[in-house]
Amino acid sequence: MKIFSFFGSSSSGKTTIIANIISELSGSMKIGYIKNIPHDNISLDTEYKDTWKMENAGAYRIYGLAPSRTYSMVEKETSTDEIIEKENDVDIFIIEGFKAFDKSIKFLVLGSEDYLAIKHDYTITATNRTYEGESIKYPEEFNKIISILRAP
């Protein structure tokens, strides 16, 4: 299994790029996605709906079962490694916001040049960014990103 991380400053284009990658590859690969959420202000369900009520009542593990998908939430910190090890039927993992995850090929989506000091393998710049260094231009060179993800 291959692991790719995309990180960069807020509003740099990470989520847009990742959504387009998943859309492009989902027909031929099983893609896992992990998002780094730096705060605990999240909920599985809409406020005052059933799973929200159970979470707020103190349930440790919550599942939401729908006709075509299952959602789950566990009230414990889980590492990226734990998730990846558990999901053995996934072809690639795309992780967003984990700049220090060393087991991945790292894409810096450049918003702030301060991030250039963080170790990365590739730099991506959106068309609204100017950067004189070597980078993959998004969306014009989107296929370069796809080629890297598909490479053996």
mmCIF file with all atom_site columns, C-alpha atoms in Angstrom:
data_model
loop_
_atom_site.group_PDB
_atom_site.id
_atom_site.type_symbol
_atom_site.label_atom_id
_atom_site.label_alt_id
_atom_site.label_comp_id
_atom_site.label_asym_id
_atom_site.label_entity_id
_atom_site.label_seq_id
_atom_site.pdbx_PDB_ins_code
_atom_site.Cartn_x
_atom_site.Cartn_y
_atom_site.Cartn_z
_atom_site.occupancy
_atom_site.B_iso_or_equiv
_atom_site.pdbx_formal_charge
_atom_site.auth_seq_id
_atom_site.auth_comp_id
_atom_site.auth_asym_id
_atom_site.auth_atom_id
_atom_site.pdbx_PDB_model_num
ATOM 1   C CA . MET A 1 1   ? 0.000   0.000  0.000   1.00 0.00 ? 1   MET A CA 1
ATOM 2   C CA . LYS A 1 2   ? 1.229   3.478  -0.859  1.00 0.00 ? 2   LYS A CA 1
ATOM 3   C CA . ILE A 1 3   ? 0.724   6.497  1.359   1.00 0.00 ? 3   ILE A CA 1
ATOM 4   C CA . PHE A 1 4   ? 0.716   10.093 0.142   1.00 0.00 ? 4   PHE A CA 1
ATOM 5   C CA . SER A 1 5   ? 0.419   13.114 2.371   1.00 0.00 ? 5   SER A CA 1
ATOM 6   C CA . PHE A 1 6   ? -0.682  16.569 1.270   1.00 0.00 ? 6   PHE A CA 1
ATOM 7   C CA . PHE A 1 7   ? 0.034   19.470 3.574   1.00 0.00 ? 7   PHE A CA 1
ATOM 8   C CA . GLY A 1 8   ? 0.335   23.224 3.415   1.00 0.00 ? 8   GLY A CA 1
ATOM 9   C CA . SER A 1 9   ? -1.115  26.373 4.840   1.00 0.00 ? 9   SER A CA 1
ATOM 10  C CA . SER A 1 10  ? -4.825  27.003 5.131   1.00 0.00 ? 10  SER A CA 1
ATOM 11  C CA . SER A 1 11  ? -6.523  27.866 1.820   1.00 0.00 ? 11  SER A CA 1
ATOM 12  C CA . SER A 1 12  ? -3.580  26.600 -0.252  1.00 0.00 ? 12  SER A CA 1
ATOM 13  C CA . GLY A 1 13  ? -5.796  24.227 -2.266  1.00 0.00 ? 13  GLY A CA 1
ATOM 14  C CA . LYS A 1 14  ? -5.117  20.884 -0.525  1.00 0.00 ? 14  LYS A CA 1
ATOM 15  C CA . THR A 1 15  ? -8.719  19.734 -0.242  1.00 0.00 ? 15  THR A CA 1
ATOM 16  C CA . THR A 1 16  ? -9.590  20.709 -3.818  1.00 0.00 ? 16  THR A CA 1
ATOM 17  C CA . ILE A 1 17  ? -6.576  18.856 -5.203  1.00 0.00 ? 17  ILE A CA 1
ATOM 18  C CA . ILE A 1 18  ? -7.270  15.761 -3.089  1.00 0.00 ? 18  ILE A CA 1
ATOM 19  C CA . ALA A 1 19  ? -10.951 15.698 -4.070  1.00 0.00 ? 19  ALA A CA 1
ATOM 20  C CA . ASN A 1 20  ? -9.932  15.811 -7.736  1.00 0.00 ? 20  ASN A CA 1
ATOM 21  C CA . ILE A 1 21  ? -7.366  13.025 -7.208  1.00 0.00 ? 21  ILE A CA 1
ATOM 22  C CA . ILE A 1 22  ? -9.946  10.816 -5.512  1.00 0.00 ? 22  ILE A CA 1
ATOM 23  C CA . SER A 1 23  ? -12.450 11.523 -8.274  1.00 0.00 ? 23  SER A CA 1
ATOM 24  C CA . GLU A 1 24  ? -9.856  10.606 -10.924 1.00 0.00 ? 24  GLU A CA 1
ATOM 25  C CA . LEU A 1 25  ? -8.600  7.399  -9.269  1.00 0.00 ? 25  LEU A CA 1
ATOM 26  C CA . SER A 1 26  ? -11.666 6.012  -7.478  1.00 0.00 ? 26  SER A CA 1
ATOM 27  C CA . GLY A 1 27  ? -12.799 3.966  -10.488 1.00 0.00 ? 27  GLY A CA 1
ATOM 28  C CA . SER A 1 28  ? -9.536  2.006  -10.597 1.00 0.00 ? 28  SER A CA 1
ATOM 29  C CA . MET A 1 29  ? -8.313  2.043  -6.975  1.00 0.00 ? 29  MET A CA 1
ATOM 30  C CA . LYS A 1 30  ? -9.647  1.801  -3.449  1.00 0.00 ? 30  LYS A CA 1
ATOM 31  C CA . ILE A 1 31  ? -8.585  5.021  -1.807  1.00 0.00 ? 31  ILE A CA 1
ATOM 32  C CA . GLY A 1 32  ? -8.420  5.664  1.914   1.00 0.00 ? 32  GLY A CA 1
ATOM 33  C CA . TYR A 1 33  ? -8.487  9.244  3.165   1.00 0.00 ? 33  TYR A CA 1
ATOM 34  C CA . ILE A 1 34  ? -7.400  10.519 6.557   1.00 0.00 ? 34  ILE A CA 1
ATOM 35  C CA . LYS A 1 35  ? -7.861  14.166 7.539   1.00 0.00 ? 35  LYS A CA 1
ATOM 36  C CA . ASN A 1 36  ? -5.900  15.767 10.357  1.00 0.00 ? 36  ASN A CA 1
ATOM 37  C CA . ILE A 1 37  ? -8.413  17.769 12.376  1.00 0.00 ? 37  ILE A CA 1
ATOM 38  C CA . PRO A 1 38  ? -6.513  19.922 14.871  1.00 0.00 ? 38  PRO A CA 1
ATOM 39  C CA . HIS A 1 39  ? -9.488  20.408 17.219  1.00 0.00 ? 39  HIS A CA 1
ATOM 40  C CA . ASP A 1 40  ? -12.063 18.188 18.932  1.00 0.00 ? 40  ASP A CA 1
ATOM 41  C CA . ASN A 1 41  ? -15.070 20.177 17.764  1.00 0.00 ? 41  ASN A CA 1
ATOM 42  C CA . ILE A 1 42  ? -16.421 17.508 15.400  1.00 0.00 ? 42  ILE A CA 1
ATOM 43  C CA . SER A 1 43  ? -19.528 15.373 15.377  1.00 0.00 ? 43  SER A CA 1
ATOM 44  C CA . LEU A 1 44  ? -20.664 12.309 13.449  1.00 0.00 ? 44  LEU A CA 1
ATOM 45  C CA . ASP A 1 45  ? -24.158 13.655 13.109  1.00 0.00 ? 45  ASP A CA 1
ATOM 46  C CA . THR A 1 46  ? -26.088 16.891 13.046  1.00 0.00 ? 46  THR A CA 1
ATOM 47  C CA . GLU A 1 47  ? -26.631 18.554 16.391  1.00 0.00 ? 47  GLU A CA 1
ATOM 48  C CA . TYR A 1 48  ? -29.550 17.039 18.343  1.00 0.00 ? 48  TYR A CA 1
ATOM 49  C CA . LYS A 1 49  ? -29.924 14.042 16.006  1.00 0.00 ? 49  LYS A CA 1
ATOM 50  C CA . ASP A 1 50  ? -29.597 10.473 17.306  1.00 0.00 ? 50  ASP A CA 1
ATOM 51  C CA . THR A 1 51  ? -25.868 9.754  16.947  1.00 0.00 ? 51  THR A CA 1
ATOM 52  C CA . TRP A 1 52  ? -25.066 13.260 18.196  1.00 0.00 ? 52  TRP A CA 1
ATOM 53  C CA . LYS A 1 53  ? -27.197 12.594 21.284  1.00 0.00 ? 53  LYS A CA 1
ATOM 54  C CA . MET A 1 54  ? -25.422 9.285  21.950  1.00 0.00 ? 54  MET A CA 1
ATOM 55  C CA . GLU A 1 55  ? -21.999 10.901 21.553  1.00 0.00 ? 55  GLU A CA 1
ATOM 56  C CA . ASN A 1 56  ? -22.946 13.632 23.985  1.00 0.00 ? 56  ASN A CA 1
ATOM 57  C CA . ALA A 1 57  ? -24.420 11.069 26.374  1.00 0.00 ? 57  ALA A CA 1
ATOM 58  C CA . GLY A 1 58  ? -20.969 9.480  26.567  1.00 0.00 ? 58  GLY A CA 1
ATOM 59  C CA . ALA A 1 59  ? -21.008 6.534  24.131  1.00 0.00 ? 59  ALA A CA 1
ATOM 60  C CA . TYR A 1 60  ? -17.480 5.259  23.544  1.00 0.00 ? 60  TYR A CA 1
ATOM 61  C CA . ARG A 1 61  ? -18.058 3.834  20.041  1.00 0.00 ? 61  ARG A CA 1
ATOM 62  C CA . ILE A 1 62  ? -20.733 5.090  17.659  1.00 0.00 ? 62  ILE A CA 1
ATOM 63  C CA . TYR A 1 63  ? -21.766 3.645  14.304  1.00 0.00 ? 63  TYR A CA 1
ATOM 64  C CA . GLY A 1 64  ? -24.098 5.142  11.759  1.00 0.00 ? 64  GLY A CA 1
ATOM 65  C CA . LEU A 1 65  ? -25.423 2.496  9.371   1.00 0.00 ? 65  LEU A CA 1
ATOM 66  C CA . ALA A 1 66  ? -26.918 3.676  6.103   1.00 0.00 ? 66  ALA A CA 1
ATOM 67  C CA . PRO A 1 67  ? -27.959 1.590  3.079   1.00 0.00 ? 67  PRO A CA 1
ATOM 68  C CA . SER A 1 68  ? -24.631 2.031  1.281   1.00 0.00 ? 68  SER A CA 1
ATOM 69  C CA . ARG A 1 69  ? -22.119 3.083  3.965   1.00 0.00 ? 69  ARG A CA 1
ATOM 70  C CA . THR A 1 70  ? -21.152 2.870  7.590   1.00 0.00 ? 70  THR A CA 1
ATOM 71  C CA . TYR A 1 71  ? -19.818 5.717  9.678   1.00 0.00 ? 71  TYR A CA 1
ATOM 72  C CA . SER A 1 72  ? -17.960 5.162  12.906  1.00 0.00 ? 72  SER A CA 1
ATOM 73  C CA . MET A 1 73  ? -16.456 7.228  15.654  1.00 0.00 ? 73  MET A CA 1
ATOM 74  C CA . VAL A 1 74  ? -14.507 6.104  18.691  1.00 0.00 ? 74  VAL A CA 1
ATOM 75  C CA . GLU A 1 75  ? -13.843 8.340  21.667  1.00 0.00 ? 75  GLU A CA 1
ATOM 76  C CA . LYS A 1 76  ? -10.088 7.780  21.750  1.00 0.00 ? 76  LYS A CA 1
ATOM 77  C CA . GLU A 1 77  ? -7.048  9.103  20.017  1.00 0.00 ? 77  GLU A CA 1
ATOM 78  C CA . THR A 1 78  ? -6.018  6.862  17.152  1.00 0.00 ? 78  THR A CA 1
ATOM 79  C CA . SER A 1 79  ? -2.733  7.111  15.281  1.00 0.00 ? 79  SER A CA 1
ATOM 80  C CA . THR A 1 80  ? -2.406  7.286  11.528  1.00 0.00 ? 80  THR A CA 1
ATOM 81  C CA . ASP A 1 81  ? -0.410  4.038  11.686  1.00 0.00 ? 81  ASP A CA 1
ATOM 82  C CA . GLU A 1 82  ? -3.280  2.237  13.483  1.00 0.00 ? 82  GLU A CA 1
ATOM 83  C CA . ILE A 1 83  ? -5.788  3.261  10.830  1.00 0.00 ? 83  ILE A CA 1
ATOM 84  C CA . ILE A 1 84  ? -3.530  2.326  7.917   1.00 0.00 ? 84  ILE A CA 1
ATOM 85  C CA . GLU A 1 85  ? -2.664  -1.072 9.431   1.00 0.00 ? 85  GLU A CA 1
ATOM 86  C CA . LYS A 1 86  ? -6.345  -1.879 9.938   1.00 0.00 ? 86  LYS A CA 1
ATOM 87  C CA . GLU A 1 87  ? -7.448  -1.001 6.413   1.00 0.00 ? 87  GLU A CA 1
ATOM 88  C CA . ASN A 1 88  ? -5.677  -3.709 4.420   1.00 0.00 ? 88  ASN A CA 1
ATOM 89  C CA . ASP A 1 89  ? -8.055  -3.624 1.435   1.00 0.00 ? 89  ASP A CA 1
ATOM 90  C CA . VAL A 1 90  ? -7.118  -0.041 0.502   1.00 0.00 ? 90  VAL A CA 1
ATOM 91  C CA . ASP A 1 91  ? -4.770  0.476  -2.479  1.00 0.00 ? 91  ASP A CA 1
ATOM 92  C CA . ILE A 1 92  ? -3.519  3.935  -1.491  1.00 0.00 ? 92  ILE A CA 1
ATOM 93  C CA . PHE A 1 93  ? -4.010  6.263  1.425   1.00 0.00 ? 93  PHE A CA 1
ATOM 94  C CA . ILE A 1 94  ? -4.177  10.005 0.993   1.00 0.00 ? 94  ILE A CA 1
ATOM 95  C CA . ILE A 1 95  ? -3.643  11.880 4.208   1.00 0.00 ? 95  ILE A CA 1
ATOM 96  C CA . GLU A 1 96  ? -4.275  15.594 4.556   1.00 0.00 ? 96  GLU A CA 1
ATOM 97  C CA . GLY A 1 97  ? -2.511  17.864 6.980   1.00 0.00 ? 97  GLY A CA 1
ATOM 98  C CA . PHE A 1 98  ? 0.102   15.472 8.388   1.00 0.00 ? 98  PHE A CA 1
ATOM 99  C CA . LYS A 1 99  ? 3.348   17.225 7.538   1.00 0.00 ? 99  LYS A CA 1
ATOM 100 C CA . ALA A 1 100 ? 5.375   15.061 9.935   1.00 0.00 ? 100 ALA A CA 1
ATOM 101 C CA . PHE A 1 101 ? 4.178   11.612 8.783   1.00 0.00 ? 101 PHE A CA 1
ATOM 102 C CA . ASP A 1 102 ? 7.459   10.164 7.506   1.00 0.00 ? 102 ASP A CA 1
ATOM 103 C CA . LYS A 1 103 ? 6.037   6.961  6.005   1.00 0.00 ? 103 LYS A CA 1
ATOM 104 C CA . SER A 1 104 ? 4.491   8.841  3.100   1.00 0.00 ? 104 SER A CA 1
ATOM 105 C CA . ILE A 1 105 ? 5.444   10.541 -0.112  1.00 0.00 ? 105 ILE A CA 1
ATOM 106 C CA . LYS A 1 106 ? 4.894   14.186 0.770   1.00 0.00 ? 106 LYS A CA 1
ATOM 107 C CA . PHE A 1 107 ? 3.295   16.863 -1.376  1.00 0.00 ? 107 PHE A CA 1
ATOM 108 C CA . LEU A 1 108 ? 3.580   20.432 -0.165  1.00 0.00 ? 108 LEU A CA 1
ATOM 109 C CA . VAL A 1 109 ? 0.656   22.457 -1.529  1.00 0.00 ? 109 VAL A CA 1
ATOM 110 C CA . LEU A 1 110 ? 2.259   25.844 -1.435  1.00 0.00 ? 110 LEU A CA 1
ATOM 111 C CA . GLY A 1 111 ? 0.353   28.688 0.114   1.00 0.00 ? 111 GLY A CA 1
ATOM 112 C CA . SER A 1 112 ? 2.986   30.150 2.396   1.00 0.00 ? 112 SER A CA 1
ATOM 113 C CA . GLU A 1 113 ? 6.653   29.876 1.494   1.00 0.00 ? 113 GLU A CA 1
ATOM 114 C CA . ASP A 1 114 ? 7.359   29.308 5.199   1.00 0.00 ? 114 ASP A CA 1
ATOM 115 C CA . TYR A 1 115 ? 6.303   25.694 4.587   1.00 0.00 ? 115 TYR A CA 1
ATOM 116 C CA . LEU A 1 116 ? 9.205   25.155 2.169   1.00 0.00 ? 116 LEU A CA 1
ATOM 117 C CA . ALA A 1 117 ? 11.422  24.474 5.199   1.00 0.00 ? 117 ALA A CA 1
ATOM 118 C CA . ILE A 1 118 ? 9.371   21.343 6.011   1.00 0.00 ? 118 ILE A CA 1
ATOM 119 C CA . LYS A 1 119 ? 10.653  18.139 4.412   1.00 0.00 ? 119 LYS A CA 1
ATOM 120 C CA . HIS A 1 120 ? 8.651   17.227 1.304   1.00 0.00 ? 120 HIS A CA 1
ATOM 121 C CA . ASP A 1 121 ? 9.103   15.308 -1.943  1.00 0.00 ? 121 ASP A CA 1
ATOM 122 C CA . TYR A 1 122 ? 7.054   17.475 -4.314  1.00 0.00 ? 122 TYR A CA 1
ATOM 123 C CA . THR A 1 123 ? 5.736   21.028 -4.356  1.00 0.00 ? 123 THR A CA 1
ATOM 124 C CA . ILE A 1 124 ? 2.377   21.879 -5.911  1.00 0.00 ? 124 ILE A CA 1
ATOM 125 C CA . THR A 1 125 ? 1.304   25.423 -6.701  1.00 0.00 ? 125 THR A CA 1
ATOM 126 C CA . ALA A 1 126 ? -2.212  26.401 -7.660  1.00 0.00 ? 126 ALA A CA 1
ATOM 127 C CA . THR A 1 127 ? -2.595  28.744 -10.605 1.00 0.00 ? 127 THR A CA 1
ATOM 128 C CA . ASN A 1 128 ? -3.333  31.703 -8.347  1.00 0.00 ? 128 ASN A CA 1
ATOM 129 C CA . ARG A 1 129 ? 0.088   31.363 -6.638  1.00 0.00 ? 129 ARG A CA 1
ATOM 130 C CA . THR A 1 130 ? 3.373   32.678 -7.899  1.00 0.00 ? 130 THR A CA 1
ATOM 131 C CA . TYR A 1 131 ? 6.477   30.729 -7.009  1.00 0.00 ? 131 TYR A CA 1
ATOM 132 C CA . GLU A 1 132 ? 9.811   30.797 -8.836  1.00 0.00 ? 132 GLU A CA 1
ATOM 133 C CA . GLY A 1 133 ? 11.022  27.373 -7.666  1.00 0.00 ? 133 GLY A CA 1
ATOM 134 C CA . GLU A 1 134 ? 10.323  23.979 -9.199  1.00 0.00 ? 134 GLU A CA 1
ATOM 135 C CA . SER A 1 135 ? 6.738   22.893 -8.694  1.00 0.00 ? 135 SER A CA 1
ATOM 136 C CA . ILE A 1 136 ? 3.829   21.036 -10.221 1.00 0.00 ? 136 ILE A CA 1
ATOM 137 C CA . LYS A 1 137 ? 1.319   23.600 -11.475 1.00 0.00 ? 137 LYS A CA 1
ATOM 138 C CA . TYR A 1 138 ? -2.284  22.801 -10.588 1.00 0.00 ? 138 TYR A CA 1
ATOM 139 C CA . PRO A 1 139 ? -4.571  22.311 -12.463 1.00 0.00 ? 139 PRO A CA 1
ATOM 140 C CA . GLU A 1 140 ? -2.472  22.505 -15.653 1.00 0.00 ? 140 GLU A CA 1
ATOM 141 C CA . GLU A 1 141 ? -0.138  19.681 -14.617 1.00 0.00 ? 141 GLU A CA 1
ATOM 142 C CA . PHE A 1 142 ? -2.674  17.607 -12.668 1.00 0.00 ? 142 PHE A CA 1
ATOM 143 C CA . ASN A 1 143 ? -1.695  14.512 -14.677 1.00 0.00 ? 143 ASN A CA 1
ATOM 144 C CA . LYS A 1 144 ? 1.830   14.696 -13.198 1.00 0.00 ? 144 LYS A CA 1
ATOM 145 C CA . ILE A 1 145 ? 0.326   14.250 -9.735  1.00 0.00 ? 145 ILE A CA 1
ATOM 146 C CA . ILE A 1 146 ? -1.788  11.310 -10.960 1.00 0.00 ? 146 ILE A CA 1
ATOM 147 C CA . SER A 1 147 ? 1.281   9.714  -12.560 1.00 0.00 ? 147 SER A CA 1
ATOM 148 C CA . ILE A 1 148 ? 3.189   9.904  -9.273  1.00 0.00 ? 148 ILE A CA 1
ATOM 149 C CA . LEU A 1 149 ? 0.299   8.299  -7.383  1.00 0.00 ? 149 LEU A CA 1
ATOM 150 C CA . ARG A 1 150 ? -0.066  5.515  -9.975  1.00 0.00 ? 150 ARG A CA 1
ATOM 151 C CA . ALA A 1 151 ? 3.664   4.740  -10.236 1.00 0.00 ? 151 ALA A CA 1
ATOM 152 C CA . PRO A 1 152 ? 4.672   1.281  -8.979  1.00 0.00 ? 152 PRO A CA 1
#
